[in-house]
Amino acid sequence: MVEIPVYPLSFKEFIQFKEYSGAPDKIFNDYVTEGGFPAAVLIDDLEVKRSVLDGIYSSIILRDVSERANIRNDSMLTRITSFLLSEIGNPISANKIAGVLKSEGLTTANNQSVAKYIALLREAFIFYQARRYDLRGKSYLRSTAKYYAVDTGLRNTTLNKSYQDNFGHQIENIVFIELLRRGYRVDIGKYDNKEIDFIAKKRK
């Protein structure tokens, strides 16, 4: 039987909070760049912070995904992960990713293998999918979807980027994750030839 710990009223005895006195826009840009993992946020040294984020990323990719799924081709997995991280906020498909990998010399890439790896990455909660919904036809479109990273800090550390890189899509990523935290089911939308950033639904 698993013993559930009972905490006193004050969480301050268990959780370390960090106070900021800088300008809000600077603090927010730091958040976009470094993400929100407590293990990284509570560290001031930038190199140590990056090492922690690298460790989190490697642990998830190599242990949670690769070993558990008994993947023999780590190269394809890491390249698909990097591609998805670089394309957050863009509609993509398994077919498109397979085409890019083949053009880079990975001849074993195909739609089925790419789709399998994406599914594994989603099961490990590294990426979340937003399906494309046709509001007029009231149906999901199978051609493309958008994928958002669980944390922009992992994205920027892995790609060696800052908040300035593709800033609009990083903000989109943050909004998407926040909508999920608030209990919404989130899709991307299409209405005739117009694109809708998010369709957020909760119950009715």
Tab-separated table of C-alpha atoms in Angstrom:
chain	number	residue	atom	x	y	z
A	1	MET	CA	0.000	0.000	0.000
A	2	VAL	CA	1.316	3.432	-0.921
A	3	GLU	CA	1.504	5.814	2.018
A	4	ILE	CA	0.235	9.299	1.143
A	5	PRO	CA	2.144	11.998	3.040
A	6	VAL	CA	0.140	14.500	5.065
A	7	TYR	CA	1.441	18.056	4.756
A	8	PRO	CA	0.861	20.889	7.225
A	9	LEU	CA	-0.959	24.005	6.088
A	10	SER	CA	2.193	25.876	5.047
A	11	PHE	CA	3.981	24.588	1.956
A	12	LYS	CA	6.822	27.067	2.550
A	13	GLU	CA	8.507	24.462	4.738
A	14	PHE	CA	8.717	22.137	1.743
A	15	ILE	CA	8.919	24.368	-1.322
A	16	GLN	CA	11.589	26.939	-1.972
A	17	PHE	CA	10.280	30.097	-3.599
A	18	LYS	CA	12.439	32.554	-5.475
A	19	GLU	CA	11.675	36.250	-5.398
A	20	TYR	CA	12.482	38.485	-8.362
A	21	SER	CA	13.095	42.190	-8.242
A	22	GLY	CA	13.874	42.821	-11.920
A	23	ALA	CA	11.709	44.336	-14.631
A	24	PRO	CA	8.685	42.142	-15.512
A	25	ASP	CA	9.535	42.026	-19.230
A	26	LYS	CA	13.076	40.804	-18.457
A	27	ILE	CA	11.730	38.194	-16.049
A	28	PHE	CA	9.207	37.013	-18.627
A	29	ASN	CA	11.880	36.745	-21.336
A	30	ASP	CA	13.952	34.651	-18.926
A	31	TYR	CA	10.921	32.414	-18.387
A	32	VAL	CA	10.452	31.947	-22.143
A	33	THR	CA	14.140	31.096	-22.566
A	34	GLU	CA	14.639	28.914	-19.495
A	35	GLY	CA	11.182	27.441	-18.968
A	36	GLY	CA	9.557	26.572	-15.673
A	37	PHE	CA	11.197	23.409	-14.323
A	38	PRO	CA	11.901	24.204	-10.635
A	39	ALA	CA	15.231	22.349	-10.736
A	40	ALA	CA	16.454	24.854	-13.332
A	41	VAL	CA	14.597	28.001	-12.257
A	42	LEU	CA	16.030	27.952	-8.729
A	43	ILE	CA	19.620	27.963	-10.068
A	44	ASP	CA	21.322	31.275	-10.795
A	45	ASP	CA	24.361	29.997	-12.692
A	46	LEU	CA	23.435	29.882	-16.400
A	47	GLU	CA	25.787	27.028	-17.267
A	48	VAL	CA	24.515	24.876	-14.415
A	49	LYS	CA	20.956	25.756	-15.403
A	50	ARG	CA	21.598	24.575	-18.979
A	51	SER	CA	23.216	21.381	-17.683
A	52	VAL	CA	20.129	20.636	-15.582
A	53	LEU	CA	17.815	21.159	-18.570
A	54	ASP	CA	20.092	19.004	-20.749
A	55	GLY	CA	19.920	16.307	-18.087
A	56	ILE	CA	16.118	16.443	-17.944
A	57	TYR	CA	15.899	16.230	-21.733
A	58	SER	CA	18.393	13.353	-21.999
A	59	SER	CA	16.686	11.457	-19.181
A	60	ILE	CA	13.292	11.659	-20.865
A	61	ILE	CA	14.518	10.882	-24.380
A	62	LEU	CA	17.025	8.140	-23.603
A	63	ARG	CA	15.377	6.462	-20.619
A	64	ASP	CA	11.657	7.127	-20.754
A	65	VAL	CA	11.278	6.875	-24.516
A	66	SER	CA	14.179	5.019	-26.088
A	67	GLU	CA	14.807	2.295	-23.510
A	68	ARG	CA	11.175	1.684	-22.615
A	69	ALA	CA	10.177	1.341	-26.275
A	70	ASN	CA	13.357	-0.614	-27.083
A	71	ILE	CA	14.226	1.778	-29.911
A	72	ARG	CA	17.292	0.807	-31.881
A	73	ASN	CA	17.536	3.992	-33.930
A	74	ASP	CA	18.224	6.768	-31.411
A	75	SER	CA	19.366	9.017	-34.241
A	76	MET	CA	15.912	9.121	-35.829
A	77	LEU	CA	14.261	9.730	-32.463
A	78	THR	CA	16.513	12.671	-31.557
A	79	ARG	CA	16.194	14.197	-35.035
A	80	ILE	CA	12.405	13.974	-34.939
A	81	THR	CA	12.453	15.538	-31.468
A	82	SER	CA	14.680	18.401	-32.659
A	83	PHE	CA	12.470	18.947	-35.689
A	84	LEU	CA	9.313	19.155	-33.587
A	85	LEU	CA	11.020	21.540	-31.155
A	86	SER	CA	12.090	23.809	-33.994
A	87	GLU	CA	8.611	23.764	-35.580
A	88	ILE	CA	6.379	24.471	-32.561
A	89	GLY	CA	3.318	26.379	-33.692
A	90	ASN	CA	3.625	25.263	-37.316
A	91	PRO	CA	1.207	22.751	-38.892
A	92	ILE	CA	3.167	19.623	-39.734
A	93	SER	CA	2.566	16.000	-40.677
A	94	ALA	CA	4.447	12.716	-40.386
A	95	ASN	CA	4.818	12.771	-44.166
A	96	LYS	CA	6.555	16.156	-44.052
A	97	ILE	CA	8.960	15.042	-41.318
A	98	ALA	CA	9.781	11.828	-43.195
A	99	GLY	CA	10.530	13.882	-46.306
A	100	VAL	CA	12.888	16.185	-44.398
A	101	LEU	CA	14.722	13.251	-42.803
A	102	LYS	CA	15.120	11.500	-46.144
A	103	SER	CA	16.540	14.677	-47.692
A	104	GLU	CA	19.093	14.704	-44.861
A	105	GLY	CA	20.166	11.148	-45.709
A	106	LEU	CA	18.053	9.127	-43.264
A	107	THR	CA	16.679	6.729	-45.863
A	108	THR	CA	14.885	4.504	-43.331
A	109	ALA	CA	12.461	7.297	-42.424
A	110	ASN	CA	8.848	6.727	-43.481
A	111	ASN	CA	5.399	7.884	-42.418
A	112	GLN	CA	4.755	4.901	-40.160
A	113	SER	CA	8.043	5.104	-38.245
A	114	VAL	CA	7.768	8.879	-37.809
A	115	ALA	CA	4.178	8.574	-36.561
A	116	LYS	CA	5.286	5.882	-34.095
A	117	TYR	CA	8.066	8.067	-32.687
A	118	ILE	CA	5.740	11.061	-32.371
A	119	ALA	CA	3.262	8.889	-30.459
A	120	LEU	CA	6.026	7.790	-28.067
A	121	LEU	CA	7.101	11.392	-27.488
A	122	ARG	CA	3.505	12.341	-26.722
A	123	GLU	CA	3.144	9.416	-24.309
A	124	ALA	CA	6.236	10.718	-22.487
A	125	PHE	CA	4.538	14.159	-22.295
A	126	ILE	CA	7.333	15.914	-24.163
A	127	PHE	CA	4.890	17.099	-26.813
A	128	TYR	CA	1.178	17.791	-26.915
A	129	GLN	CA	-0.844	17.634	-30.100
A	130	ALA	CA	-3.402	20.192	-31.239
A	131	ARG	CA	-5.539	18.687	-33.968
A	132	ARG	CA	-6.980	20.784	-36.772
A	133	TYR	CA	-10.750	21.224	-36.593
A	134	ASP	CA	-12.949	22.445	-39.435
A	135	LEU	CA	-15.606	24.617	-37.805
A	136	ARG	CA	-17.826	24.709	-40.878
A	137	GLY	CA	-17.645	20.983	-41.568
A	138	LYS	CA	-17.568	20.161	-37.828
A	139	SER	CA	-14.889	17.525	-38.287
A	140	TYR	CA	-11.201	17.001	-37.641
A	141	LEU	CA	-8.793	17.276	-40.557
A	142	ARG	CA	-6.280	14.454	-40.711
A	143	SER	CA	-3.658	16.118	-42.884
A	144	THR	CA	-1.757	18.206	-40.336
A	145	ALA	CA	-1.574	19.088	-36.648
A	146	LYS	CA	0.486	21.341	-34.424
A	147	TYR	CA	2.798	20.065	-31.697
A	148	TYR	CA	3.741	22.051	-28.611
A	149	ALA	CA	6.598	21.341	-26.200
A	150	VAL	CA	5.920	20.742	-22.521
A	151	ASP	CA	8.425	23.477	-21.668
A	152	THR	CA	10.071	26.190	-23.775
A	153	GLY	CA	13.231	25.865	-21.678
A	154	LEU	CA	13.781	22.332	-23.004
A	155	ARG	CA	13.201	23.640	-26.514
A	156	ASN	CA	15.668	26.506	-26.254
A	157	THR	CA	18.373	24.535	-24.451
A	158	THR	CA	18.203	21.680	-26.942
A	159	LEU	CA	18.270	23.992	-29.971
A	160	ASN	CA	20.636	26.513	-28.304
A	161	LYS	CA	18.124	29.329	-28.802
A	162	SER	CA	16.785	32.264	-26.776
A	163	TYR	CA	13.380	33.891	-26.318
A	164	GLN	CA	14.063	35.943	-29.466
A	165	ASP	CA	13.978	32.892	-31.722
A	166	ASN	CA	10.489	32.443	-33.177
A	167	PHE	CA	9.118	34.486	-30.270
A	168	GLY	CA	5.499	34.477	-31.452
A	169	HIS	CA	5.334	30.697	-31.622
A	170	GLN	CA	7.000	30.349	-28.225
A	171	ILE	CA	4.280	32.589	-26.757
A	172	GLU	CA	1.723	30.422	-28.559
A	173	ASN	CA	3.322	27.363	-26.943
A	174	ILE	CA	3.061	28.912	-23.479
A	175	VAL	CA	-0.599	29.874	-23.992
A	176	PHE	CA	-1.425	26.353	-25.236
A	177	ILE	CA	0.143	24.689	-22.190
A	178	GLU	CA	-1.612	27.152	-19.850
A	179	LEU	CA	-4.991	26.362	-21.446
A	180	LEU	CA	-4.332	22.652	-20.836
A	181	ARG	CA	-3.440	23.405	-17.202
A	182	ARG	CA	-6.765	25.183	-16.828
A	183	GLY	CA	-8.611	22.075	-17.950
A	184	TYR	CA	-9.432	22.919	-21.554
A	185	ARG	CA	-9.279	20.586	-24.524
A	186	VAL	CA	-7.433	22.596	-27.146
A	187	ASP	CA	-7.555	22.307	-30.935
A	188	ILE	CA	-6.464	24.558	-33.770
A	189	GLY	CA	-9.187	25.768	-36.088
A	190	LYS	CA	-10.086	26.291	-39.712
A	191	TYR	CA	-13.090	28.225	-40.982
A	192	ASP	CA	-13.187	28.300	-44.796
A	193	ASN	CA	-9.812	29.854	-45.657
A	194	LYS	CA	-9.266	31.422	-42.230
A	195	GLU	CA	-7.022	29.962	-39.534
A	196	ILE	CA	-8.006	30.071	-35.862
A	197	ASP	CA	-5.167	29.897	-33.344
A	198	PHE	CA	-7.005	27.931	-30.656
A	199	ILE	CA	-10.405	26.404	-30.009
A	200	ALA	CA	-10.587	25.803	-26.253
A	201	LYS	CA	-13.413	23.642	-24.906
A	202	LYS	CA	-14.360	22.717	-21.363
A	203	ARG	CA	-17.441	20.550	-20.972
A	204	LYS	CA	-20.099	22.497	-22.943
